[in-house]
Amino acid sequence: MQAPVDAPVPPADPRVVFRVTLPDGRLVLVAEGDQEPRSVGSYTVRLYGGGPAATATDRFIAGLVHPRDGGVERVVIEDLDRDGRADLVVVMRAAGSGGYLSADAYSFASNRMARRASIGSVPPDADIVRMIAPRVKRATAP
């Protein structure tokens, strides 16, 4: 006997999805979780082969899911560890009265991706990308 399947449910709010092309042409999608509140939940980082816009997501390479406390506010591409490859920083803002920031940094090598560093409880006006960069360097030190 098959279990019943719920019909597709449209999200209450438009889903937050950032589409970023890496310097090497690969595509990264960063998206808040389906059917989740904006203030808390999860987010995904998915790496695709890239190419023309119509087919950029045809070749999935890798993906990760992480919890979030706040909404994804922006995505930044920067070479945080100065290794010549672009890193990605996902910046989130807490929904509470303080509006504190948090961020996760990711790196991409060949067909792999990894979360390299995280930082949280950062004042809302701080340069969080500058603050997370030394953590990425420490994470890769021998």
N, C-alpha and C. Protein backbone atom coordinates (compact mmCIF):
# COMPACT_ATOMS: atom_id res chain seq x y z
N MET A 1 0.83 -1.17 0.00
CA MET A 1 0.00 0.00 0.00
C MET A 1 0.88 1.24 0.00
N GLN A 2 0.54 2.18 -0.82
CA GLN A 2 1.29 3.42 -0.90
C GLN A 2 0.72 4.44 0.08
N ALA A 3 1.62 5.21 0.69
CA ALA A 3 1.19 6.28 1.58
C ALA A 3 0.73 7.46 0.75
N PRO A 4 -0.29 8.18 1.22
CA PRO A 4 -0.74 9.36 0.47
C PRO A 4 0.33 10.45 0.47
N VAL A 5 0.36 11.20 -0.60
CA VAL A 5 1.32 12.29 -0.75
C VAL A 5 0.55 13.59 -0.80
N ASP A 6 1.00 14.56 0.01
CA ASP A 6 0.36 15.87 -0.02
C ASP A 6 0.58 16.54 -1.35
N ALA A 7 -0.38 17.32 -1.77
CA ALA A 7 -0.24 18.11 -2.99
C ALA A 7 0.81 19.19 -2.76
N PRO A 8 1.47 19.65 -3.82
CA PRO A 8 2.44 20.74 -3.65
C PRO A 8 1.78 21.95 -2.99
N VAL A 9 2.51 22.56 -2.07
CA VAL A 9 1.99 23.70 -1.34
C VAL A 9 2.83 24.93 -1.70
N PRO A 10 2.21 25.99 -2.22
CA PRO A 10 2.99 27.19 -2.53
C PRO A 10 3.46 27.84 -1.24
N PRO A 11 4.67 28.39 -1.22
CA PRO A 11 5.15 29.05 0.00
C PRO A 11 4.31 30.27 0.34
N ALA A 12 4.21 30.55 1.64
CA ALA A 12 3.45 31.72 2.09
C ALA A 12 4.13 33.01 1.64
N ASP A 13 5.44 33.04 1.70
CA ASP A 13 6.22 34.19 1.26
C ASP A 13 7.12 33.75 0.12
N PRO A 14 7.48 34.66 -0.77
CA PRO A 14 8.43 34.28 -1.81
C PRO A 14 9.72 33.76 -1.19
N ARG A 15 10.23 32.71 -1.72
CA ARG A 15 11.45 32.08 -1.22
C ARG A 15 12.65 32.95 -1.58
N VAL A 16 13.59 33.06 -0.64
CA VAL A 16 14.80 33.84 -0.88
C VAL A 16 15.84 32.93 -1.53
N VAL A 17 16.26 33.29 -2.75
CA VAL A 17 17.26 32.53 -3.48
C VAL A 17 18.25 33.51 -4.09
N PHE A 18 19.53 33.30 -3.82
CA PHE A 18 20.60 34.10 -4.44
C PHE A 18 21.27 33.23 -5.50
N ARG A 19 21.51 33.81 -6.66
CA ARG A 19 22.14 33.12 -7.79
C ARG A 19 23.45 33.84 -8.06
N VAL A 20 24.58 33.13 -7.89
CA VAL A 20 25.90 33.74 -8.00
C VAL A 20 26.75 32.93 -8.98
N THR A 21 27.38 33.61 -9.92
CA THR A 21 28.31 32.94 -10.83
C THR A 21 29.72 33.15 -10.33
N LEU A 22 30.43 32.04 -10.12
CA LEU A 22 31.83 32.10 -9.68
C LEU A 22 32.71 32.56 -10.85
N PRO A 23 33.89 33.08 -10.57
CA PRO A 23 34.77 33.52 -11.65
C PRO A 23 35.09 32.42 -12.68
N ASP A 24 35.05 31.15 -12.26
CA ASP A 24 35.34 30.06 -13.20
C ASP A 24 34.12 29.63 -14.01
N GLY A 25 32.98 30.32 -13.84
CA GLY A 25 31.78 30.05 -14.62
C GLY A 25 30.78 29.12 -13.95
N ARG A 26 31.16 28.45 -12.88
CA ARG A 26 30.21 27.60 -12.18
C ARG A 26 29.18 28.46 -11.46
N LEU A 27 28.01 27.88 -11.24
CA LEU A 27 26.90 28.59 -10.62
C LEU A 27 26.69 28.10 -9.20
N VAL A 28 26.41 29.03 -8.28
CA VAL A 28 26.07 28.69 -6.90
C VAL A 28 24.69 29.27 -6.60
N LEU A 29 23.81 28.43 -6.05
CA LEU A 29 22.51 28.90 -5.57
C LEU A 29 22.51 28.79 -4.05
N VAL A 30 22.13 29.88 -3.39
CA VAL A 30 21.98 29.91 -1.93
C VAL A 30 20.51 30.19 -1.69
N ALA A 31 19.83 29.29 -0.96
CA ALA A 31 18.38 29.42 -0.79
C ALA A 31 17.95 29.09 0.63
N GLU A 32 17.05 29.90 1.16
CA GLU A 32 16.42 29.56 2.43
C GLU A 32 15.51 28.34 2.20
N GLY A 33 15.30 27.57 3.26
CA GLY A 33 14.54 26.33 3.15
C GLY A 33 13.08 26.54 2.78
N ASP A 34 12.56 25.56 2.04
CA ASP A 34 11.15 25.57 1.66
C ASP A 34 10.25 25.49 2.88
N GLN A 35 9.15 26.22 2.84
CA GLN A 35 8.11 26.14 3.87
C GLN A 35 8.60 26.54 5.26
N GLU A 36 9.69 27.29 5.34
CA GLU A 36 10.25 27.72 6.63
C GLU A 36 10.00 29.22 6.83
N PRO A 37 9.92 29.64 8.11
CA PRO A 37 9.81 31.09 8.35
C PRO A 37 11.10 31.79 7.95
N ARG A 38 11.01 33.06 7.63
CA ARG A 38 12.20 33.84 7.27
C ARG A 38 13.15 33.99 8.44
N SER A 39 12.66 33.93 9.68
CA SER A 39 13.46 34.25 10.85
C SER A 39 14.34 33.10 11.34
N VAL A 40 14.07 31.87 10.95
CA VAL A 40 14.83 30.73 11.45
C VAL A 40 14.57 29.54 10.54
N GLY A 41 15.51 28.62 10.50
CA GLY A 41 15.31 27.43 9.67
C GLY A 41 16.62 26.91 9.14
N SER A 42 16.66 26.70 7.83
CA SER A 42 17.87 26.17 7.19
C SER A 42 18.12 26.94 5.90
N TYR A 43 19.30 26.70 5.33
CA TYR A 43 19.58 27.21 4.00
C TYR A 43 20.47 26.21 3.28
N THR A 44 20.42 26.24 1.96
CA THR A 44 21.24 25.36 1.15
C THR A 44 22.24 26.19 0.35
N VAL A 45 23.38 25.57 0.08
CA VAL A 45 24.37 26.10 -0.85
C VAL A 45 24.57 24.99 -1.86
N ARG A 46 24.22 25.25 -3.14
CA ARG A 46 24.30 24.23 -4.18
C ARG A 46 25.22 24.71 -5.29
N LEU A 47 26.11 23.85 -5.72
CA LEU A 47 27.08 24.14 -6.77
C LEU A 47 26.69 23.40 -8.04
N TYR A 48 26.64 24.14 -9.16
CA TYR A 48 26.29 23.59 -10.46
C TYR A 48 27.40 23.87 -11.47
N GLY A 49 27.38 23.14 -12.56
CA GLY A 49 28.39 23.28 -13.59
C GLY A 49 28.38 24.61 -14.32
N GLY A 50 27.25 25.30 -14.31
CA GLY A 50 27.16 26.59 -14.98
C GLY A 50 26.86 26.45 -16.44
N GLY A 51 27.12 27.51 -17.18
CA GLY A 51 26.83 27.53 -18.61
C GLY A 51 25.76 28.55 -18.91
N PRO A 52 25.12 28.43 -20.09
CA PRO A 52 24.07 29.39 -20.45
C PRO A 52 22.95 29.40 -19.41
N ALA A 53 22.33 30.54 -19.22
CA ALA A 53 21.33 30.71 -18.16
C ALA A 53 20.23 29.65 -18.23
N ALA A 54 19.80 29.27 -19.41
CA ALA A 54 18.70 28.32 -19.55
C ALA A 54 19.06 26.92 -19.05
N THR A 55 20.36 26.59 -19.04
CA THR A 55 20.77 25.24 -18.64
C THR A 55 21.79 25.24 -17.50
N ALA A 56 21.97 26.37 -16.83
CA ALA A 56 23.03 26.50 -15.82
C ALA A 56 22.86 25.54 -14.65
N THR A 57 21.64 25.12 -14.36
CA THR A 57 21.42 24.20 -13.23
C THR A 57 21.22 22.75 -13.68
N ASP A 58 21.55 22.45 -14.91
CA ASP A 58 21.40 21.07 -15.40
C ASP A 58 22.41 20.11 -14.78
N ARG A 59 23.59 20.60 -14.41
CA ARG A 59 24.64 19.71 -13.92
C ARG A 59 24.95 20.03 -12.45
N PHE A 60 24.23 19.35 -11.53
CA PHE A 60 24.47 19.50 -10.10
C PHE A 60 25.80 18.85 -9.75
N ILE A 61 26.62 19.57 -8.94
CA ILE A 61 27.92 19.05 -8.54
C ILE A 61 27.94 18.67 -7.06
N ALA A 62 27.53 19.59 -6.19
CA ALA A 62 27.59 19.34 -4.75
C ALA A 62 26.64 20.28 -4.04
N GLY A 63 26.28 19.94 -2.81
CA GLY A 63 25.41 20.81 -2.03
C GLY A 63 25.52 20.53 -0.55
N LEU A 64 25.19 21.54 0.24
CA LEU A 64 25.21 21.44 1.70
C LEU A 64 23.97 22.13 2.26
N VAL A 65 23.51 21.65 3.42
CA VAL A 65 22.39 22.26 4.13
C VAL A 65 22.88 22.61 5.52
N HIS A 66 22.59 23.83 5.96
CA HIS A 66 23.01 24.28 7.29
C HIS A 66 21.87 25.02 7.97
N PRO A 67 21.85 25.01 9.31
CA PRO A 67 20.83 25.78 10.02
C PRO A 67 21.11 27.28 9.93
N ARG A 68 20.06 28.05 10.12
CA ARG A 68 20.22 29.51 10.14
C ARG A 68 19.36 30.09 11.25
N ASP A 69 19.87 31.14 11.86
CA ASP A 69 19.12 31.91 12.85
C ASP A 69 19.03 33.33 12.30
N GLY A 70 18.00 33.56 11.53
CA GLY A 70 17.84 34.83 10.82
C GLY A 70 17.65 34.56 9.34
N GLY A 71 17.42 35.63 8.61
CA GLY A 71 17.24 35.50 7.17
C GLY A 71 18.54 35.72 6.43
N VAL A 72 18.68 35.03 5.31
CA VAL A 72 19.86 35.26 4.46
C VAL A 72 19.71 36.65 3.87
N GLU A 73 20.68 37.50 4.17
CA GLU A 73 20.62 38.90 3.74
C GLU A 73 21.40 39.17 2.45
N ARG A 74 22.57 38.53 2.33
CA ARG A 74 23.37 38.74 1.12
C ARG A 74 24.40 37.63 0.99
N VAL A 75 24.96 37.54 -0.20
CA VAL A 75 26.00 36.57 -0.52
C VAL A 75 27.15 37.35 -1.15
N VAL A 76 28.36 37.09 -0.67
CA VAL A 76 29.54 37.83 -1.13
C VAL A 76 30.56 36.83 -1.69
N ILE A 77 31.17 37.18 -2.82
CA ILE A 77 32.26 36.39 -3.38
C ILE A 77 33.55 37.16 -3.13
N GLU A 78 34.50 36.49 -2.50
CA GLU A 78 35.80 37.12 -2.22
C GLU A 78 36.83 36.03 -1.95
N ASP A 79 38.07 36.28 -2.31
CA ASP A 79 39.16 35.33 -2.03
C ASP A 79 39.64 35.58 -0.60
N LEU A 80 39.00 34.94 0.36
CA LEU A 80 39.27 35.20 1.77
C LEU A 80 40.66 34.75 2.22
N ASP A 81 41.14 33.64 1.68
CA ASP A 81 42.43 33.08 2.13
C ASP A 81 43.57 33.35 1.14
N ARG A 82 43.29 34.17 0.14
CA ARG A 82 44.31 34.58 -0.85
C ARG A 82 44.98 33.40 -1.55
N ASP A 83 44.17 32.37 -1.87
CA ASP A 83 44.72 31.20 -2.58
C ASP A 83 44.45 31.27 -4.08
N GLY A 84 43.88 32.38 -4.54
CA GLY A 84 43.60 32.54 -5.96
C GLY A 84 42.24 32.00 -6.38
N ARG A 85 41.47 31.44 -5.45
CA ARG A 85 40.14 30.91 -5.77
C ARG A 85 39.09 31.68 -4.98
N ALA A 86 37.95 31.87 -5.62
CA ALA A 86 36.86 32.60 -4.98
C ALA A 86 36.24 31.78 -3.84
N ASP A 87 36.00 32.45 -2.72
CA ASP A 87 35.25 31.88 -1.60
C ASP A 87 33.90 32.58 -1.57
N LEU A 88 32.94 31.97 -0.91
CA LEU A 88 31.59 32.51 -0.83
C LEU A 88 31.24 32.73 0.64
N VAL A 89 30.67 33.87 0.96
CA VAL A 89 30.24 34.17 2.32
C VAL A 89 28.73 34.39 2.29
N VAL A 90 28.01 33.63 3.12
CA VAL A 90 26.57 33.79 3.29
C VAL A 90 26.36 34.59 4.56
N VAL A 91 25.75 35.77 4.43
CA VAL A 91 25.52 36.66 5.57
C VAL A 91 24.05 36.62 5.95
N MET A 92 23.80 36.39 7.25
CA MET A 92 22.44 36.33 7.77
C MET A 92 22.24 37.39 8.84
N ARG A 93 21.02 37.90 8.94
CA ARG A 93 20.68 38.89 9.96
C ARG A 93 19.58 38.32 10.84
N ALA A 94 19.81 38.34 12.17
CA ALA A 94 18.83 37.85 13.12
C ALA A 94 17.57 38.72 13.08
N ALA A 95 16.44 38.09 13.33
CA ALA A 95 15.17 38.79 13.28
C ALA A 95 14.87 39.57 14.56
N GLY A 96 15.62 39.32 15.62
CA GLY A 96 15.37 39.99 16.90
C GLY A 96 15.70 41.47 16.88
N SER A 97 15.49 42.11 18.01
CA SER A 97 15.65 43.56 18.10
C SER A 97 17.08 44.03 17.84
N GLY A 98 18.08 43.19 18.09
CA GLY A 98 19.46 43.60 17.87
C GLY A 98 19.91 43.55 16.43
N GLY A 99 19.23 42.74 15.60
CA GLY A 99 19.61 42.62 14.20
C GLY A 99 21.03 42.13 14.01
N TYR A 100 21.52 41.29 14.94
CA TYR A 100 22.90 40.82 14.87
C TYR A 100 23.14 39.99 13.62
N LEU A 101 24.39 40.01 13.16
CA LEU A 101 24.79 39.29 11.95
C LEU A 101 25.47 37.98 12.30
N SER A 102 25.38 37.04 11.37
CA SER A 102 26.17 35.81 11.41
C SER A 102 26.57 35.52 9.97
N ALA A 103 27.60 34.69 9.80
CA ALA A 103 28.04 34.37 8.45
C ALA A 103 28.74 33.01 8.44
N ASP A 104 28.66 32.37 7.28
CA ASP A 104 29.38 31.13 7.00
C ASP A 104 30.19 31.36 5.73
N ALA A 105 31.43 30.84 5.73
CA ALA A 105 32.30 30.97 4.56
C ALA A 105 32.49 29.59 3.92
N TYR A 106 32.42 29.54 2.60
CA TYR A 106 32.55 28.30 1.84
C TYR A 106 33.66 28.41 0.82
N SER A 107 34.32 27.28 0.55
CA SER A 107 35.30 27.24 -0.52
C SER A 107 34.90 26.14 -1.50
N PHE A 108 35.41 26.27 -2.72
CA PHE A 108 35.09 25.34 -3.80
C PHE A 108 36.39 24.88 -4.45
N ALA A 109 36.58 23.58 -4.54
CA ALA A 109 37.77 23.02 -5.21
C ALA A 109 37.31 21.82 -6.02
N SER A 110 37.62 21.83 -7.30
CA SER A 110 37.19 20.77 -8.21
C SER A 110 35.69 20.57 -8.06
N ASN A 111 35.28 19.35 -7.72
CA ASN A 111 33.87 19.04 -7.57
C ASN A 111 33.45 18.95 -6.11
N ARG A 112 34.14 19.67 -5.25
CA ARG A 112 33.84 19.66 -3.82
C ARG A 112 33.59 21.07 -3.32
N MET A 113 32.87 21.12 -2.22
CA MET A 113 32.69 22.38 -1.52
C MET A 113 32.72 22.08 -0.04
N ALA A 114 33.12 23.08 0.75
CA ALA A 114 33.20 22.89 2.19
C ALA A 114 32.91 24.19 2.91
N ARG A 115 32.23 24.08 4.05
CA ARG A 115 32.08 25.24 4.93
C ARG A 115 33.37 25.34 5.72
N ARG A 116 34.05 26.47 5.60
CA ARG A 116 35.38 26.63 6.18
C ARG A 116 35.38 27.39 7.48
N ALA A 117 34.39 28.25 7.70
CA ALA A 117 34.37 29.05 8.93
C ALA A 117 32.97 29.59 9.16
N SER A 118 32.69 29.88 10.42
CA SER A 118 31.43 30.50 10.83
C SER A 118 31.71 31.56 11.87
N ILE A 119 30.85 32.55 11.92
CA ILE A 119 30.95 33.60 12.93
C ILE A 119 29.53 34.05 13.24
N GLY A 120 29.28 34.38 14.51
CA GLY A 120 27.94 34.79 14.90
C GLY A 120 27.95 35.88 15.94
N SER A 121 26.78 36.40 16.25
CA SER A 121 26.58 37.46 17.25
C SER A 121 27.43 38.69 16.97
N VAL A 122 27.49 39.09 15.72
CA VAL A 122 28.29 40.23 15.29
C VAL A 122 27.37 41.46 15.24
N PRO A 123 27.83 42.61 15.76
CA PRO A 123 27.01 43.82 15.71
C PRO A 123 26.53 44.12 14.29
N PRO A 124 25.33 44.67 14.15
CA PRO A 124 24.72 44.84 12.84
C PRO A 124 25.45 45.76 11.87
N ASP A 125 26.32 46.63 12.36
CA ASP A 125 27.03 47.55 11.47
C ASP A 125 28.47 47.12 11.20
N ALA A 126 28.86 45.94 11.65
CA ALA A 126 30.24 45.46 11.49
C ALA A 126 30.50 44.97 10.06
N ASP A 127 31.76 44.98 9.67
CA ASP A 127 32.18 44.41 8.37
C ASP A 127 32.42 42.92 8.59
N ILE A 128 31.36 42.14 8.48
CA ILE A 128 31.42 40.72 8.83
C ILE A 128 32.30 39.92 7.87
N VAL A 129 32.41 40.34 6.62
CA VAL A 129 33.28 39.63 5.67
C VAL A 129 34.74 39.79 6.10
N ARG A 130 35.13 40.99 6.50
CA ARG A 130 36.48 41.21 7.00
C ARG A 130 36.72 40.41 8.28
N MET A 131 35.70 40.28 9.11
CA MET A 131 35.85 39.57 10.38
C MET A 131 35.96 38.06 10.22
N ILE A 132 35.33 37.49 9.19
CA ILE A 132 35.38 36.04 9.03
C ILE A 132 36.65 35.58 8.29
N ALA A 133 37.27 36.46 7.52
CA ALA A 133 38.46 36.09 6.72
C ALA A 133 39.57 35.45 7.55
N PRO A 134 39.98 35.99 8.70
CA PRO A 134 41.04 35.33 9.48
C PRO A 134 40.66 33.94 9.97
N ARG A 135 39.39 33.70 10.18
CA ARG A 135 38.93 32.37 10.61
C ARG A 135 39.11 31.36 9.50
N VAL A 136 38.92 31.79 8.25
CA VAL A 136 39.14 30.90 7.11
C VAL A 136 40.61 30.56 7.00
N LYS A 137 41.48 31.56 7.18
CA LYS A 137 42.92 31.31 7.10
C LYS A 137 43.37 30.36 8.20
N ARG A 138 42.84 30.53 9.42
CA ARG A 138 43.20 29.63 10.52
C ARG A 138 42.73 28.22 10.24
N ALA A 139 41.56 28.10 9.61
CA ALA A 139 41.00 26.77 9.35
C ALA A 139 41.86 25.98 8.37
N THR A 140 42.64 26.67 7.53
CA THR A 140 43.45 25.97 6.52
C THR A 140 44.92 25.90 6.91
N ALA A 141 45.29 26.50 8.05
CA ALA A 141 46.70 26.47 8.46
C ALA A 141 47.12 25.05 8.81
N PRO A 142 48.37 24.65 8.46
CA PRO A 142 48.81 23.28 8.77
C PRO A 142 48.97 23.05 10.25
